[in-house]
Short mmCIF file of C-alpha atoms and ligand atoms in Angstrom, two decimals:
data_model
loop_
_atom_site.label_atom_id
_atom_site.label_comp_id
_atom_site.label_asym_id
_atom_site.label_seq_id
_atom_site.Cartn_x
_atom_site.Cartn_y
_atom_site.Cartn_z
CA MET Z 1 -198.20 -12.07 16.34
CA ASN Z 2 -194.55 -11.79 17.51
CA SER Z 3 -193.33 -8.30 18.00
CA ILE Z 4 -190.22 -7.12 18.72
CA LEU Z 5 -191.53 -5.45 22.01
CA ASP Z 6 -192.15 -8.99 23.25
CA ASN Z 7 -188.29 -9.74 24.35
CA ASN Z 8 -187.59 -5.79 25.09
CA ALA Z 9 -189.10 -4.21 28.21
CA ALA Z 10 -187.21 -0.92 27.43
CA LEU Z 11 -188.10 -0.98 24.11
CA ALA Z 12 -191.49 -1.64 24.79
CA ALA Z 13 -191.77 1.28 27.52
CA GLN Z 14 -189.99 3.39 25.02
CA VAL Z 15 -193.03 2.93 22.50
CA SER Z 16 -195.61 3.11 24.84
CA ASP Z 17 -194.71 6.46 26.01
CA ILE Z 18 -194.79 7.44 22.30
CA ALA Z 19 -197.88 5.90 21.90
CA GLU Z 20 -199.07 8.01 25.13
CA VAL Z 21 -198.03 11.17 23.43
CA ALA Z 22 -199.48 10.69 20.11
CA GLY Z 23 -203.33 10.21 21.58
CA TYR Z 24 -202.20 14.09 23.46
CA LEU Z 25 -201.51 15.35 20.07
CA TRP Z 26 -204.66 13.67 18.67
CA GLN Z 27 -206.88 14.89 21.91
CA ARG Z 28 -205.22 18.50 21.82
CA GLY Z 29 -206.60 18.83 18.61
CA TRP Z 30 -203.35 19.23 16.49
CA ALA Z 31 -203.35 16.05 14.45
CA GLU Z 32 -206.17 16.06 12.19
CA ARG Z 33 -206.80 13.59 9.84
CA ASN Z 34 -202.62 11.94 9.38
CA GLY Z 35 -200.79 15.23 10.69
CA GLY Z 36 -197.87 14.94 12.24
CA ASN Z 37 -194.97 12.70 12.21
CA ILE Z 38 -192.25 11.69 14.81
CA SER Z 39 -188.92 9.52 15.28
CA VAL Z 40 -187.03 8.58 18.05
CA ASN Z 41 -183.71 6.88 18.34
CA VAL Z 42 -184.17 4.02 20.29
CA THR Z 43 -180.42 2.84 19.31
CA GLU Z 44 -179.86 2.43 23.35
CA LEU Z 45 -182.27 0.21 23.73
CA MET Z 46 -181.86 -2.38 20.99
CA ASP Z 47 -180.09 -6.01 21.94
CA LYS Z 48 -177.54 -7.22 19.55
CA SER Z 49 -180.19 -9.97 17.57
CA ALA Z 50 -181.80 -6.84 16.02
CA ASN Z 51 -178.85 -6.23 13.67
CA ASN Z 52 -179.67 -9.89 12.29
CA LEU Z 53 -183.02 -9.08 11.95
CA LEU Z 54 -183.81 -9.94 8.14
CA ALA Z 55 -185.04 -6.55 6.32
CA PHE Z 56 -188.87 -6.56 5.18
CA ALA Z 57 -187.28 -3.79 2.82
CA GLN Z 58 -184.48 -1.49 1.82
CA VAL Z 59 -184.54 2.31 1.61
CA GLN Z 60 -182.45 4.82 -0.21
CA LEU Z 61 -181.42 7.78 1.65
CA PRO Z 62 -180.95 11.20 0.09
CA GLY Z 63 -177.62 11.73 1.43
CA THR Z 64 -175.42 9.93 3.72
CA PHE Z 65 -175.31 10.80 7.47
CA LYS Z 66 -173.01 9.05 9.17
CA ALA Z 67 -173.17 10.15 12.42
CA LEU Z 68 -176.78 7.89 12.59
CA ALA Z 69 -174.68 4.49 10.97
CA ASN Z 70 -176.53 1.80 12.64
CA ASN Z 71 -178.51 3.30 14.66
CA PHE Z 72 -182.31 2.56 15.31
CA PHE Z 73 -185.29 4.57 15.06
CA TYR Z 74 -188.81 4.36 15.76
CA VAL Z 75 -190.86 6.39 13.22
CA THR Z 76 -194.12 6.72 12.56
CA GLY Z 77 -196.21 5.41 9.35
CA THR Z 78 -196.36 7.39 6.19
CA GLY Z 79 -200.35 8.38 6.07
CA LYS Z 80 -201.13 6.98 9.47
CA ARG Z 81 -203.63 9.08 11.60
CA MET Z 82 -201.88 9.90 15.30
CA ARG Z 83 -205.18 8.67 16.53
CA TYR Z 84 -204.34 5.00 15.71
CA VAL Z 85 -200.64 5.64 16.61
CA ALA Z 86 -201.79 5.92 20.55
CA ALA Z 87 -203.86 2.45 19.80
CA LYS Z 88 -201.22 0.45 18.03
CA PRO Z 89 -197.70 2.20 17.79
CA MET Z 90 -196.34 -1.17 16.12
CA GLU Z 91 -199.16 -1.46 13.10
CA ASN Z 92 -199.35 2.95 13.14
CA GLY Z 93 -195.23 3.11 12.60
CA CYS Z 94 -192.29 0.75 12.43
CA ILE Z 95 -188.27 0.44 14.07
CA ILE Z 96 -185.85 0.83 11.55
CA ARG Z 97 -181.97 -0.07 11.19
CA ILE Z 98 -180.08 2.56 9.31
CA ASN Z 99 -177.15 1.10 7.32
CA ALA Z 100 -173.54 0.98 8.33
CA SER Z 101 -172.80 3.56 5.28
CA GLY Z 102 -175.09 5.22 6.67
CA ASP Z 103 -176.79 6.39 3.44
CA ALA Z 104 -179.87 3.90 3.58
CA TYR Z 105 -182.11 2.27 5.78
CA ASP Z 106 -184.04 -1.38 6.32
CA ILE Z 107 -187.39 -1.69 7.81
CA ILE Z 108 -187.06 -4.33 10.19
CA ALA Z 109 -189.87 -4.49 13.10
CA ASP Z 110 -192.85 -5.29 12.95
CA ASN Z 111 -194.42 -4.79 9.84
CA ASN Z 112 -193.48 -3.56 6.34
CA ILE Z 113 -195.07 -0.19 7.05
CA ALA Z 114 -193.27 2.64 5.43
CA PRO Z 115 -192.20 5.56 7.55
CA THR Z 116 -193.11 8.41 7.58
CA SER Z 117 -192.33 10.76 3.84
CA GLU Z 118 -190.91 13.09 6.34
CA LEU Z 119 -188.49 10.42 7.12
CA PRO Z 120 -185.45 12.30 5.54
CA SER Z 121 -185.92 16.01 7.11
CA HIS Z 122 -186.70 14.12 10.22
CA ILE Z 123 -182.79 11.87 9.44
CA SER Z 124 -181.25 14.73 8.75
CA MET Z 125 -182.26 16.85 11.66
CA HIS Z 126 -181.29 14.03 14.05
CA ASN Z 127 -178.03 13.65 12.24
CA TYR Z 128 -177.15 17.70 12.46
CA MET Z 129 -178.17 17.51 16.56
CA ARG Z 130 -175.30 14.59 16.59
CA ALA Z 131 -173.13 15.60 14.12
CA VAL Z 132 -172.59 19.38 14.14
CA LYS Z 133 -174.62 20.12 18.13
CA GLY Z 134 -172.39 17.24 19.44
CA ARG Z 135 -175.95 16.60 21.26
CA ASN Z 136 -177.49 13.55 22.26
CA THR Z 137 -181.20 14.52 21.39
CA LYS Z 138 -183.37 10.99 20.49
CA VAL Z 139 -186.69 13.08 19.29
CA VAL Z 140 -188.05 14.56 16.60
CA CYS Z 141 -191.66 15.25 16.67
CA HIS Z 142 -193.70 17.49 13.96
CA THR Z 143 -197.32 18.43 15.02
CA HIS Z 144 -200.20 21.20 14.19
CA PRO Z 145 -200.82 23.15 17.52
CA THR Z 146 -204.01 25.15 17.00
CA ASP Z 147 -203.21 28.14 18.75
CA LEU Z 148 -199.63 28.76 17.88
CA VAL Z 149 -200.43 27.88 14.40
CA ALA Z 150 -202.83 31.12 14.41
CA LEU Z 151 -199.86 33.29 15.86
CA THR Z 152 -198.02 32.71 12.67
CA HIS Z 153 -200.37 34.29 10.44
CA LYS Z 154 -199.81 37.97 11.26
CA LYS Z 155 -196.66 38.73 10.47
CA GLU Z 156 -194.64 40.63 13.23
CA PHE Z 157 -194.40 37.70 14.86
CA LEU Z 158 -192.70 36.28 12.61
CA GLU Z 159 -189.55 38.50 13.07
CA PRO Z 160 -186.70 36.59 14.98
CA ASN Z 161 -187.34 36.66 18.28
CA VAL Z 162 -190.56 37.97 18.49
CA LEU Z 163 -193.48 35.41 19.19
CA GLY Z 164 -190.58 33.96 21.15
CA HIS Z 165 -190.26 36.53 23.67
CA LEU Z 166 -194.17 37.42 23.78
CA LEU Z 167 -194.27 33.38 24.66
CA TRP Z 168 -192.09 33.37 27.37
CA SER Z 169 -193.95 36.40 28.92
CA MET Z 170 -197.27 34.88 29.52
CA ILE Z 171 -196.30 32.49 32.22
CA PRO Z 172 -192.55 31.96 34.33
CA GLU Z 173 -193.11 28.18 32.72
CA THR Z 174 -192.56 28.97 29.09
CA ARG Z 175 -189.28 30.84 29.93
CA ILE Z 176 -187.72 27.65 32.23
CA ILE Z 177 -189.65 25.16 30.39
CA VAL Z 178 -188.25 26.22 26.66
CA PRO Z 179 -185.12 28.11 27.62
CA LEU Z 180 -184.07 28.10 24.07
CA GLY Z 181 -187.10 30.20 22.96
CA LEU Z 182 -188.80 30.00 19.70
CA GLY Z 183 -187.40 29.50 15.96
CA ILE Z 184 -189.34 31.03 13.00
CA VAL Z 185 -189.31 29.52 9.75
CA PRO Z 186 -190.88 31.41 6.39
CA TYR Z 187 -194.13 29.04 4.97
CA ASN Z 188 -192.26 26.47 2.13
CA VAL Z 189 -194.04 23.48 0.55
CA PRO Z 190 -195.11 20.89 3.27
CA GLY Z 191 -192.36 17.78 3.22
CA THR Z 192 -189.55 19.69 1.11
CA MET Z 193 -185.16 19.69 1.99
CA ASN Z 194 -186.16 23.50 1.77
CA LEU Z 195 -188.18 23.29 4.44
CA ALA Z 196 -185.96 21.14 6.56
CA ASN Z 197 -182.63 22.80 6.15
CA ALA Z 198 -184.94 26.19 7.01
CA THR Z 199 -185.95 24.38 10.08
CA ILE Z 200 -182.00 22.87 10.35
CA GLU Z 201 -180.80 26.31 10.49
CA GLN Z 202 -183.03 27.44 13.69
CA LEU Z 203 -181.97 24.07 15.41
CA ASP Z 204 -178.76 26.10 15.50
CA LYS Z 205 -180.60 28.09 18.44
CA HIS Z 206 -183.62 26.84 18.76
CA ASP Z 207 -184.97 23.16 20.34
CA VAL Z 208 -188.42 24.28 19.00
CA VAL Z 209 -189.25 25.68 15.60
CA MET Z 210 -192.62 27.21 14.09
CA TRP Z 211 -192.88 26.79 10.59
CA GLU Z 212 -195.59 29.28 9.49
CA LYS Z 213 -199.04 29.35 8.54
CA HIS Z 214 -198.11 25.08 9.12
CA GLY Z 215 -197.01 23.65 12.75
CA CYS Z 216 -194.09 23.44 14.37
CA LEU Z 217 -191.30 20.85 15.11
CA ALA Z 218 -188.91 20.18 17.58
CA VAL Z 219 -186.64 18.51 19.15
CA GLY Z 220 -185.49 17.16 22.77
CA ASP Z 221 -183.81 14.67 24.58
CA ASP Z 222 -187.06 13.02 25.57
CA ILE Z 223 -190.31 12.49 23.51
CA ILE Z 224 -192.54 13.41 26.80
CA GLU Z 225 -190.69 16.07 27.56
CA THR Z 226 -190.51 17.47 23.76
CA PHE Z 227 -194.63 17.22 23.90
CA ASP Z 228 -193.80 19.15 27.15
CA MET Z 229 -192.05 21.91 25.44
CA ILE Z 230 -194.48 22.20 22.80
CA ASP Z 231 -198.23 21.92 25.12
CA THR Z 232 -196.19 24.75 27.30
CA LEU Z 233 -195.60 27.21 24.30
CA SER Z 234 -199.44 26.29 23.70
CA LYS Z 235 -200.40 27.39 27.06
CA SER Z 236 -198.89 31.04 26.18
CA ALA Z 237 -200.46 31.21 23.14
CA GLN Z 238 -203.81 30.21 24.85
CA ILE Z 239 -203.29 32.89 27.60
CA TYR Z 240 -202.51 35.56 24.72
CA LEU Z 241 -205.56 34.63 22.65
CA CYS Z 242 -207.67 34.62 25.91
CA ALA Z 243 -206.62 38.20 27.01
CA LYS Z 244 -207.03 39.44 23.64
CA GLN Z 245 -210.19 38.06 22.96
CA ALA Z 246 -211.57 39.42 26.29
CA GLY Z 247 -210.65 42.87 24.92
CA PHE Z 248 -207.61 43.57 26.22
CA GLU Z 249 -204.19 43.81 25.17
CA PRO Z 250 -202.26 41.28 28.76
CA GLU Z 251 -199.57 43.34 30.05
CA CYS Z 252 -197.15 40.55 30.02
CA MET Z 253 -194.03 39.89 32.43
CA SER Z 254 -191.09 42.74 31.59
CA LYS Z 255 -188.09 41.68 30.61
CA THR Z 256 -186.50 41.98 34.17
CA GLN Z 257 -189.11 39.50 35.31
CA MET Z 258 -187.73 36.79 32.75
CA ASP Z 259 -183.97 37.88 32.87
CA GLU Z 260 -184.66 36.82 36.95
CA LEU Z 261 -186.02 33.40 35.94
CA ALA Z 262 -183.03 32.97 33.96
CA VAL Z 263 -180.77 33.74 36.75
CA TYR Z 264 -182.55 31.67 39.25
CA PHE Z 265 -183.09 28.62 37.12
CA LYS Z 266 -179.53 28.71 35.62
CA LEU Z 267 -181.04 28.92 32.62
CA PRO Z 268 -178.56 28.72 29.13
CA GLU Z 269 -178.19 31.79 27.29
ZN1 ZN D 1 -197.36 19.17 8.95
#
């Protein structure tokens, strides 16, 4: 079967990176059944012919997202499993094209696979990052990291900046690789715009957001680096839980030590 990737090496490389990360999410145990979803803005990788591709289906969006007009996204499919996205990304995901008004999208390749039911949330986040934050972030990734989700079951960790600072203080890398810390969104019904809007509020200050008793959502410029942020936070969570399991409270890096990193590595405020 022909694939849109056949004559577009840059797009094929991007989809290969997405498949690589989907495999990690599964291997890490963060993607049970069809848990998690990924969308990546691939507009800069598309060639002109993509504008003329016929649509399998046109779908209305629940709003107008002007900053994304005429943009293209790879999106994992609704009900699809990350372990299968890893093996066959174009049979478990699709390429969509947002229309010129930003209020609907076409499914254009390779198959008529409906995108994740979380697509309206993802689109509103992509639109927010571009239109309001003025950033060219391309990735929205949602997954269920076991250790990080476990920590959201403790009330005091849900206060602003408490969990983020704790995870920063476990190893220097976390302070460096996740410089904007961790946002927290109280429990909400999955898939709702309430959850999306609460997440967008947190994306004002953070690139990674924890959803209480559910999972995490990260935005980034690159799918591999977006995974790296979640992976690094997970590493910190494991060190914390490992110390607790061994029966002691970890000493944690001091605020002075963390501030010193911020200066040395010129981290954003
Ligand atoms: Zn989820």
